Amino acid sequence: MANVKGAPKGARTPWQVTRSVWYAMFMREAISRTMADRMGWFWMIFEPVALVAIMVAIRSFIRGDRLIVNAEFIPWMIAGLMGFFLVREGMLRGMGAIEANSALFAYRQVQPADPVLVRNFLEGMLRTFVFLIFIVGGLMLGLNMYPDNAIRAMGAWLSLWSLGLGLGLVTSTAATLVPEVGRVIRMLSLPLLIISGVIFPLNQLPHWLLEYLMLNPIPHALETLRLGFFENYQVIHGTSLLYFWLFTLSLISVGLLMHLRFVDRLKAK
């Protein structure tokens, strides 16, 4: 017997089906990400701690803290590293999502974009949790880790999360169709860390070079995130969230279009 909309009684809507698929994949990914490896949580926390420790050690020789205007060096570094890791992990984890979930494509309800979206959401939740641990730990150690403008900091964090999603959508398609692309992207993650202003302020670079580096959208959101923590912080000249969001929304659109265009080839891989 049909209802007034012509659908069979008790049939689920497309949104209900999609939501069920996402929930099942989220639980599968969450268990695999947090429980399959006993050291998973340790490495998620230890990696940024180790990098901060190394940078603080280097600072003792080059006095890098004097290059940061109106911001404490260690909280400045932590905010930059955590924001960059959010983007990087969204890109790298999304890149391997299709291959890792290829067996699920036997079910017609599961599309190649689903594992990318689910992985990005899960990674963002985990990174947010780790960042909160750093904030609480920093406050307990006497660091100025409490944001002066929490709304701006949260907005910048969500912006970085969205950029990771866009990169994940694009790289997941490209790396699945052309495996060599994945290797190149992994190699570029370290240079990207350096040119994004994560470990040293880009304001000290020549203006002609800074103009090219600011084509990279990551510094725009990282500087806004730091400004949320230090209200008198001097952001890099040319920082613009408008440019960042135009880039990010275009990237997400291109990624979704690539998934629609190559859906059959992605499922066949």
PDB file of C-alpha atoms in Angstrom, residues 39-54 81-82 85 88 127 130 133-134:
ATOM      1  CA  MET A  39      49.710   3.105  20.388  1.00  0.00           C
ATOM      2  CA  GLY A  40      47.243   5.113  18.288  1.00  0.00           C
ATOM      3  CA  TRP A  41      46.322   7.627  20.966  1.00  0.00           C
ATOM      4  CA  PHE A  42      49.957   7.903  22.076  1.00  0.00           C
ATOM      5  CA  TRP A  43      51.183   8.911  18.620  1.00  0.00           C
ATOM      6  CA  MET A  44      48.361  11.408  18.089  1.00  0.00           C
ATOM      7  CA  ILE A  45      49.507  13.261  21.213  1.00  0.00           C
ATOM      8  CA  PHE A  46      53.237  12.536  21.105  1.00  0.00           C
ATOM      9  CA  GLU A  47      53.826  13.815  17.545  1.00  0.00           C
ATOM     10  CA  PRO A  48      52.883  17.467  18.215  1.00  0.00           C
ATOM     11  CA  VAL A  49      54.502  17.326  21.689  1.00  0.00           C
ATOM     12  CA  ALA A  50      57.775  16.128  20.147  1.00  0.00           C
ATOM     13  CA  LEU A  51      57.682  18.805  17.438  1.00  0.00           C
ATOM     14  CA  VAL A  52      56.978  21.559  19.968  1.00  0.00           C
ATOM     15  CA  ALA A  53      59.836  20.305  22.148  1.00  0.00           C
ATOM     16  CA  ILE A  54      62.216  20.319  19.188  1.00  0.00           C
ATOM     17  CA  LEU A  81      50.947  22.776  14.596  1.00  0.00           C
ATOM     18  CA  MET A  82      47.499  21.570  15.635  1.00  0.00           C
ATOM     19  CA  PHE A  85      47.818  18.671  11.451  1.00  0.00           C
ATOM     20  CA  ARG A  88      47.217  17.447   6.738  1.00  0.00           C
ATOM     21  CA  ARG A 127      42.155  16.372  16.440  1.00  0.00           C
ATOM     22  CA  VAL A 130      43.742  16.359  21.212  1.00  0.00           C
ATOM     23  CA  ILE A 133      44.043  18.294  25.809  1.00  0.00           C
ATOM     24  CA  PHE A 134      46.868  20.639  24.797  1.00  0.00           C
TER      25      PHE A 134
END
